[in-house]
Amino acid sequence: MNNLESMYRSMIMDHSKNPRNKGLKGFKSFHLNNPSCGDDITVEAKIVDGVIVEIHHDGVGCSICCSSASIMSEVLQGKTVLEAQELIDEFSKMLMGKEFSEKLEEASIYQGVSKFPARIKCATLPWKALEKVIKDE
Ligand code: ZN
C-alpha cells in the first residue's frame, strides 16, 4: 500500500466513523439498497431555486457506502442541480476506470474502487439516490 492509498483509506474510515450531515430532516428523499452488501440508505435534499442548499443521509452499510454518503453530501452541497448531475456522472465514470473531472474534489479518493467491481455499487449508491431526488428539479 502506498502513501496515497493509505491516506485514502484513513479518509474513508474517518467519514465512515464520523459521517457528516447524517440524520434526515424531512426534505424530499429517495431510498436505495444494495442487497449484495447490505447497504441501505436514504438521501434527502433541500433545493431552493435550482441550488442544493442542504443534503442529509441516513441508513446502514459498509464503510465504503457510509463514507461515500458523507463525502457526497459535502461535495454536492451548494451546487446547482445541473452541476450536481454532472458530478454524479463524473463519479460513475471514475468508478468505471475512466478519466474524470478534478471537480470531484474529495470524492476522487474512491478511484481505486474501480478495481473491485463488487464494491462499485457501495460507492455509487448514495450518489444514485441523490440523482433520483434531484431528477425532476
Ligand atoms: Zn457496501
Coordinates of N, CA, C and O and ligand atoms in Angstrom, one line a residue:
M1 N 0.9 -1.2 0.0 CA 0.0 0.0 0.0 C 0.9 1.2 0.0 O 1.8 1.4 0.8
N2 N 0.7 2.1 -1.0 CA 1.5 3.3 -1.0 C 0.9 4.4 -0.1 O -0.2 4.2 0.5
N3 N 1.5 5.6 0.0 CA 1.1 6.6 0.9 C -0.3 7.2 0.5 O -1.1 7.5 1.4
L4 N -0.5 7.3 -0.8 CA -1.8 7.9 -1.3 C -2.9 6.9 -0.9 O -4.0 7.3 -0.3
E5 N -2.7 5.6 -1.1 CA -3.8 4.7 -0.8 C -4.0 4.6 0.7 O -5.2 4.5 1.2
S6 N -3.0 4.8 1.5 CA -3.2 4.8 3.0 C -3.9 6.0 3.4 O -4.7 6.0 4.4
M7 N -3.7 7.2 2.7 CA -4.4 8.4 3.0 C -5.8 8.3 2.7 O -6.7 8.7 3.4
Y8 N -6.1 7.7 1.5 CA -7.5 7.5 1.1 C -8.2 6.6 2.1 O -9.3 6.9 2.5
R9 N -7.5 5.5 2.5 CA -8.2 4.6 3.5 C -8.5 5.3 4.8 O -9.6 5.1 5.3
S10 N -7.6 6.2 5.3 CA -7.9 6.8 6.5 C -9.0 7.8 6.4 O -9.8 8.0 7.3
M11 N -9.1 8.5 5.2 CA -10.2 9.4 5.0 C -11.6 8.6 4.9 O -12.6 9.1 5.5
I12 N -11.6 7.5 4.3 CA -12.8 6.7 4.2 C -13.2 6.2 5.7 O -14.4 6.3 6.0
M13 N -12.2 5.8 6.5 CA -12.5 5.4 7.8 C -13.1 6.6 8.7 O -14.0 6.4 9.4
D14 N -12.5 7.8 8.4 CA -12.9 8.9 9.2 C -14.4 9.3 8.9 O -15.2 9.5 9.8
H15 N -14.7 9.3 7.6 CA -16.1 9.7 7.2 C -17.1 8.6 7.6 O -18.2 8.8 7.8
S16 N -16.6 7.3 7.6 CA -17.4 6.2 8.0 C -17.8 6.3 9.5 O -18.9 6.1 9.9
K17 N -16.8 6.6 10.3 CA -16.9 6.7 11.7 C -17.6 8.0 12.2 O -18.4 8.0 13.2
N18 N -17.3 9.1 11.5 CA -17.9 10.4 11.8 C -18.6 11.0 10.6 O -18.1 11.9 10.1
P19 N -19.7 10.4 10.2 CA -20.4 10.9 9.0 C -20.9 12.3 9.1 O -21.5 12.6 10.1
R20 N -20.6 13.1 8.1 CA -21.1 14.5 8.1 C -22.6 14.5 7.5 O -22.9 13.7 6.6
N21 N -23.4 15.4 8.0 CA -24.8 15.5 7.5 C -25.6 14.3 7.6 O -26.5 14.0 6.8
K22 N -25.3 13.5 8.7 CA -26.1 12.3 8.9 C -27.4 12.6 9.7 O -27.3 13.4 10.6
G23 N -28.5 12.0 9.3 CA -29.8 12.2 10.0 C -30.7 13.0 9.1 O -30.4 14.1 8.6
L24 N -31.9 12.5 8.9 CA -32.9 13.1 8.0 C -33.6 14.2 8.6 O -33.9 14.2 9.8
K25 N -34.0 15.3 7.8 CA -34.7 16.4 8.3 C -36.1 16.5 7.8 O -36.9 17.4 8.1
G26 N -36.4 15.6 6.8 CA -37.8 15.6 6.3 C -37.9 16.3 4.9 O -39.0 16.6 4.5
F27 N -36.8 16.5 4.2 CA -36.9 17.1 2.9 C -37.2 15.9 1.9 O -37.3 14.8 2.3
K28 N -37.3 16.3 0.6 CA -37.6 15.3 -0.4 C -36.4 14.3 -0.4 O -35.3 14.6 -0.4
S29 N -36.8 13.0 -0.4 CA -35.8 11.9 -0.3 C -36.0 10.8 -1.2 O -37.0 10.6 -1.9
F30 N -35.0 9.9 -1.3 CA -35.0 8.7 -2.1 C -34.2 7.6 -1.3 O -33.2 7.9 -0.8
H31 N -34.8 6.4 -1.3 CA -34.2 5.3 -0.6 C -33.7 4.3 -1.6 O -34.4 3.9 -2.6
L32 N -32.5 3.8 -1.4 CA -31.9 2.7 -2.3 C -31.2 1.7 -1.4 O -30.7 2.0 -0.3
N33 N -31.2 0.4 -1.9 CA -30.4 -0.5 -1.1 C -29.6 -1.4 -2.1 O -29.8 -1.4 -3.3
N34 N -28.6 -2.1 -1.5 CA -27.7 -2.9 -2.3 C -27.6 -4.2 -1.6 O -26.8 -4.4 -0.7
P35 N -28.6 -5.1 -1.9 CA -28.7 -6.4 -1.2 C -27.4 -7.2 -1.1 O -27.2 -7.9 -0.2
S36 N -26.6 -7.1 -2.2 CA -25.4 -8.0 -2.2 C -24.4 -7.6 -1.1 O -23.6 -8.4 -0.7
C37 N -24.5 -6.3 -0.6 CA -23.6 -5.9 0.5 C -24.3 -5.7 1.8 O -23.8 -5.7 2.9
G38 N -25.6 -5.3 1.7 CA -26.4 -5.0 2.9 C -26.5 -3.5 3.1 O -27.0 -3.0 4.1
D39 N -26.0 -2.7 2.1 CA -26.1 -1.2 2.2 C -27.6 -0.8 2.0 O -28.3 -1.3 1.1
D40 N -28.1 0.1 2.9 CA -29.4 0.5 2.8 C -29.4 2.0 3.2 O -29.1 2.3 4.4
I41 N -29.7 2.9 2.3 CA -29.5 4.3 2.5 C -30.6 5.2 2.0 O -31.2 4.9 0.9
T42 N -30.9 6.2 2.7 CA -31.8 7.3 2.2 C -31.1 8.6 2.2 O -30.3 8.9 3.1
V43 N -31.3 9.3 1.0 CA -30.6 10.6 0.9 C -31.7 11.6 0.6 O -32.7 11.3 -0.1
E44 N -31.6 12.8 1.3 CA -32.6 13.8 1.0 C -31.9 15.1 0.7 O -30.7 15.3 1.0
A45 N -32.6 16.0 0.1 CA -32.0 17.3 -0.3 C -33.0 18.4 -0.2 O -34.2 18.2 -0.5
K46 N -32.6 19.6 0.2 CA -33.4 20.8 0.2 C -32.9 21.6 -1.0 O -31.7 21.9 -1.0
I47 N -33.8 21.8 -1.9 CA -33.4 22.5 -3.1 C -34.2 23.8 -3.2 O -35.4 23.8 -3.1
V48 N -33.4 24.9 -3.4 CA -34.1 26.2 -3.5 C -33.6 26.9 -4.7 O -32.4 27.1 -4.9
D49 N -34.5 27.3 -5.6 CA -34.1 27.9 -6.9 C -33.0 27.2 -7.7 O -32.1 27.8 -8.1
G50 N -33.1 25.9 -7.7 CA -32.2 25.1 -8.5 C -30.9 24.9 -7.8 O -29.9 24.3 -8.4
V51 N -30.7 25.3 -6.6 CA -29.5 25.1 -5.8 C -29.7 24.1 -4.7 O -30.7 24.2 -4.0
I52 N -28.8 23.1 -4.5 CA -29.0 22.2 -3.4 C -28.3 22.8 -2.2 O -27.1 22.8 -2.1
V53 N -29.2 23.3 -1.3 CA -28.7 24.0 -0.2 C -28.3 23.1 1.0 O -27.5 23.4 1.8
E54 N -29.0 22.0 1.1 CA -28.7 21.0 2.2 C -28.9 19.6 1.6 O -29.8 19.3 0.8
I55 N -28.0 18.7 2.1 CA -28.1 17.3 1.8 C -27.9 16.5 3.1 O -27.0 16.8 3.9
H56 N -28.8 15.6 3.3 CA -28.6 14.7 4.5 C -28.8 13.3 4.1 O -29.4 13.0 3.0
H57 N -28.3 12.4 4.9 CA -28.4 11.0 4.6 C -28.6 10.2 5.8 O -28.2 10.7 6.9
D58 N -29.1 9.0 5.7 CA -29.2 8.1 6.9 C -29.3 6.7 6.4 O -29.6 6.4 5.2
G59 N -29.0 5.7 7.2 CA -29.0 4.3 6.8 C -27.9 3.6 7.4 O -27.1 4.0 8.3
V60 N -27.7 2.3 6.9 CA -26.7 1.5 7.4 C -25.9 0.9 6.1 O -26.5 0.9 5.0
G61 N -24.7 0.5 6.3 CA -24.0 0.0 5.2 C -22.5 -0.2 5.6 O -22.1 0.0 6.7
C62 N -21.7 -0.6 4.6 CA -20.3 -0.8 4.8 C -19.6 0.5 4.9 O -20.2 1.6 4.6
S63 N -18.3 0.5 5.2 CA -17.6 1.7 5.3 C -17.5 2.5 4.0 O -17.5 3.7 4.0
I64 N -17.4 1.8 2.9 CA -17.4 2.5 1.6 C -18.7 3.3 1.3 O -18.6 4.4 1.0
C65 N -19.8 2.6 1.6 CA -21.1 3.2 1.3 C -21.3 4.4 2.3 O -21.7 5.5 1.8
C66 N -21.1 4.2 3.6 CA -21.4 5.2 4.6 C -20.5 6.4 4.4 O -20.9 7.6 4.5
S67 N -19.2 6.2 4.1 CA -18.3 7.3 3.9 C -18.6 8.0 2.6 O -18.5 9.3 2.5
S68 N -19.0 7.3 1.6 CA -19.3 7.9 0.3 C -20.6 8.8 0.4 O -20.6 9.9 -0.2
A69 N -21.5 8.4 1.3 CA -22.7 9.3 1.5 C -22.3 10.6 2.2 O -22.7 11.7 1.8
S70 N -21.4 10.5 3.1 CA -20.9 11.6 3.9 C -20.1 12.6 3.0 O -20.4 13.8 2.9
I71 N -19.2 12.0 2.2 CA -18.4 12.9 1.2 C -19.3 13.5 0.1 O -19.2 14.6 -0.2
M72 N -20.2 12.7 -0.4 CA -21.2 13.2 -1.4 C -21.9 14.4 -0.9 O -22.1 15.4 -1.5
S73 N -22.4 14.3 0.4 CA -23.2 15.4 1.0 C -22.3 16.7 1.1 O -22.8 17.8 0.9
E74 N -21.0 16.5 1.3 CA -20.2 17.7 1.4 C -19.8 18.3 0.0 O -19.8 19.5 -0.2
V75 N -19.5 17.4 -0.9 CA -19.1 17.8 -2.3 C -20.2 18.4 -3.0 O -20.0 19.4 -3.8
L76 N -21.4 17.9 -2.9 CA -22.5 18.4 -3.8 C -23.4 19.5 -3.1 O -24.1 20.2 -3.8
Q77 N -23.2 19.7 -1.8 CA -24.0 20.7 -1.2 C -23.5 22.1 -1.7 O -22.3 22.3 -1.8
G78 N -24.5 23.0 -2.0 CA -24.1 24.3 -2.6 C -24.0 24.3 -4.1 O -23.9 25.4 -4.7
K79 N -24.1 23.1 -4.7 CA -24.0 23.1 -6.2 C -25.4 23.2 -6.7 O -26.4 23.0 -6.1
T80 N -25.5 23.7 -8.0 CA -26.8 23.7 -8.7 C -27.2 22.2 -9.0 O -26.3 21.4 -9.0
V81 N -28.4 22.0 -9.3 CA -28.9 20.7 -9.7 C -28.1 20.2 -11.0 O -27.7 19.1 -11.0
L82 N -27.9 21.1 -11.9 CA -27.1 20.7 -13.1 C -25.7 20.4 -12.8 O -25.1 19.4 -13.3
E83 N -25.0 21.2 -12.0 CA -23.6 20.8 -11.6 C -23.6 19.5 -10.8 O -22.7 18.7 -11.1
A84 N -24.6 19.3 -10.0 CA -24.6 18.0 -9.2 C -24.8 16.8 -10.1 O -24.1 15.8 -10.0
Q85 N -25.6 17.0 -11.1 CA -25.8 15.9 -12.1 C -24.6 15.6 -12.8 O -24.2 14.4 -13.0
E86 N -23.9 16.6 -13.2 CA -22.6 16.5 -13.9 C -21.6 15.7 -13.0 O -20.9 14.8 -13.5
L87 N -21.5 16.1 -11.8 CA -20.6 15.4 -10.9 C -21.0 14.0 -10.6 O -20.1 13.1 -10.4
I88 N -22.3 13.7 -10.5 CA -22.7 12.3 -10.3 C -22.2 11.5 -11.5 O -21.8 10.3 -11.4
D89 N -22.4 12.0 -12.7 CA -21.9 11.3 -13.9 C -20.4 11.1 -13.9 O -19.9 10.1 -14.3
E90 N -19.7 12.1 -13.5 CA -18.2 12.0 -13.4 C -17.8 10.9 -12.3 O -16.8 10.2 -12.6
F91 N -18.6 10.9 -11.3 CA -18.3 9.9 -10.2 C -18.4 8.5 -10.8 O -17.6 7.6 -10.6
S92 N -19.5 8.3 -11.6 CA -19.7 7.0 -12.2 C -18.6 6.6 -13.2 O -18.2 5.5 -13.3
K93 N -18.2 7.6 -14.0 CA -17.1 7.4 -14.9 C -15.9 7.0 -14.2 O -15.2 6.1 -14.7
M94 N -15.6 7.7 -13.1 CA -14.4 7.4 -12.4 C -14.4 5.9 -11.9 O -13.4 5.2 -12.0
L95 N -15.6 5.5 -11.5 CA -15.7 4.1 -11.0 C -15.7 3.1 -12.1 O -15.5 1.9 -11.8
M96 N -15.8 3.5 -13.3 CA -15.7 2.6 -14.5 C -14.2 2.6 -15.0 O -13.9 2.1 -16.0
G97 N -13.4 3.3 -14.2 CA -12.0 3.4 -14.6 C -11.6 4.4 -15.6 O -10.6 4.4 -16.2
K98 N -12.6 5.3 -15.9 CA -12.4 6.3 -17.0 C -11.8 7.6 -16.4 O -11.7 7.8 -15.2
E99 N -11.4 8.5 -17.3 CA -11.0 9.8 -16.9 C -12.1 10.6 -16.2 O -13.3 10.4 -16.6
F100 N -11.8 11.4 -15.2 CA -12.8 12.1 -14.5 C -12.4 13.5 -14.2 O -11.2 13.8 -14.2
S101 N -13.4 14.3 -13.8 CA -13.1 15.8 -13.6 C -12.5 15.9 -12.2 O -12.9 15.3 -11.2
E102 N -11.6 16.9 -12.1 CA -11.0 17.2 -10.8 C -12.0 17.9 -9.9 O -11.8 18.1 -8.7
K103 N -13.2 18.3 -10.4 CA -14.2 18.9 -9.6 C -14.8 17.9 -8.6 O -15.6 18.3 -7.7
L104 N -14.5 16.7 -8.8 CA -15.0 15.7 -7.8 C -14.3 15.9 -6.4 O -14.8 15.4 -5.4
E105 N -13.3 16.7 -6.4 CA -12.6 17.0 -5.1 C -12.3 15.8 -4.3 O -11.8 14.8 -4.8
E106 N -12.8 15.8 -3.0 CA -12.5 14.7 -2.1 C -13.1 13.4 -2.6 O -12.6 12.3 -2.2
A107 N -14.1 13.4 -3.4 CA -14.8 12.2 -3.8 C -13.8 11.3 -4.7 O -14.0 10.2 -4.9
S108 N -12.7 12.0 -5.2 CA -11.8 11.2 -6.0 C -11.0 10.1 -5.3 O -10.4 9.3 -5.9
I109 N -11.2 10.1 -3.9 CA -10.5 9.1 -3.2 C -11.0 7.7 -3.5 O -10.4 6.7 -3.1
Y110 N -12.2 7.6 -4.1 CA -12.8 6.3 -4.5 C -12.3 5.8 -5.8 O -12.8 4.7 -6.3
Q111 N -11.4 6.4 -6.5 CA -10.9 6.0 -7.8 C -10.4 4.5 -7.8 O -10.6 3.8 -8.7
G112 N -9.8 4.1 -6.7 CA -9.2 2.8 -6.6 C -10.3 1.7 -6.5 O -10.1 0.5 -6.8
V113 N -11.6 2.1 -6.2 CA -12.7 1.1 -6.1 C -13.0 0.5 -7.4 O -13.5 -0.6 -7.5
S114 N -12.6 1.2 -8.5 CA -12.9 0.7 -9.8 C -12.3 -0.6 -10.1 O -12.7 -1.4 -10.9
K115 N -11.2 -1.0 -9.3 CA -10.6 -2.3 -9.4 C -11.3 -3.4 -8.7 O -10.9 -4.5 -8.8
F116 N -12.3 -3.0 -7.9 CA -13.1 -4.0 -7.2 C -14.6 -3.9 -7.5 O -15.4 -3.3 -6.8
P117 N -14.9 -4.6 -8.6 CA -16.3 -4.5 -9.2 C -17.4 -4.7 -8.2 O -18.4 -4.0 -8.2
A118 N -17.2 -5.6 -7.2 CA -18.2 -5.9 -6.2 C -18.5 -4.7 -5.3 O -19.6 -4.6 -4.7
R119 N -17.5 -3.8 -5.2 CA -17.7 -2.6 -4.3 C -18.2 -1.3 -5.0 O -18.5 -0.3 -4.3
I120 N -18.2 -1.4 -6.3 CA -18.6 -0.2 -7.0 C -19.9 0.3 -6.6 O -20.1 1.5 -6.4
K121 N -20.9 -0.6 -6.5 CA -22.2 -0.2 -6.1 C -22.3 0.4 -4.7 O -23.1 1.3 -4.5
C122 N -21.4 -0.1 -3.8 CA -21.3 0.5 -2.5 C -21.0 2.0 -2.6 O -21.7 2.8 -1.9
A123 N -20.1 2.3 -3.4 CA -19.6 3.7 -3.5 C -20.6 4.6 -4.2 O -20.9 5.8 -3.9
T124 N -21.3 4.0 -5.3 CA -22.2 4.9 -6.1 C -23.6 5.0 -5.5 O -24.3 5.9 -5.8
L125 N -24.0 4.1 -4.6 CA -25.4 4.1 -4.1 C -25.9 5.5 -3.6 O -27.0 5.9 -4.0
P126 N -25.1 6.2 -2.7 CA -25.6 7.5 -2.2 C -25.8 8.5 -3.4 O -26.7 9.3 -3.3
W127 N -24.9 8.4 -4.3 CA -24.9 9.4 -5.4 C -26.1 9.1 -6.3 O -26.8 10.0 -6.8
K128 N -26.4 7.8 -6.5 CA -27.6 7.4 -7.3 C -28.9 7.8 -6.6 O -29.8 8.2 -7.3
A129 N -28.9 7.7 -5.3 CA -30.1 8.2 -4.5 C -30.3 9.7 -4.7 O -31.4 10.1 -4.9
L130 N -29.2 10.4 -4.6 CA -29.3 11.9 -4.8 C -29.8 12.2 -6.2 O -30.6 13.1 -6.4
E131 N -29.3 11.5 -7.1 CA -29.7 11.7 -8.5 C -31.2 11.6 -8.7 O -31.8 12.3 -9.4
K132 N -31.8 10.6 -8.0 CA -33.2 10.4 -8.0 C -34.0 11.6 -7.4 O -35.0 12.0 -7.8
V133 N -33.4 12.1 -6.3 CA -34.0 13.2 -5.6 C -34.0 14.5 -6.5 O -35.0 15.2 -6.5
I134 N -33.0 14.7 -7.2 CA -32.9 16.0 -8.0 C -33.4 15.9 -9.4 O -33.5 16.8 -10.1
K135 N -33.8 14.6 -9.8 CA -34.2 14.3 -11.2 C -35.2 15.3 -11.7 O -35.1 15.7 -12.9
D136 N -36.3 15.6 -11.0 CA -37.4 16.4 -11.5 C -37.3 17.9 -11.2 O -38.2 18.6 -11.3
E137 N -36.1 18.3 -10.7 CA -36.0 19.7 -10.2 C -35.6 20.6 -11.4 O -34.9 20.1 -12.3
Ligands
ZN1 ZN -21.3 -1.9 0.7

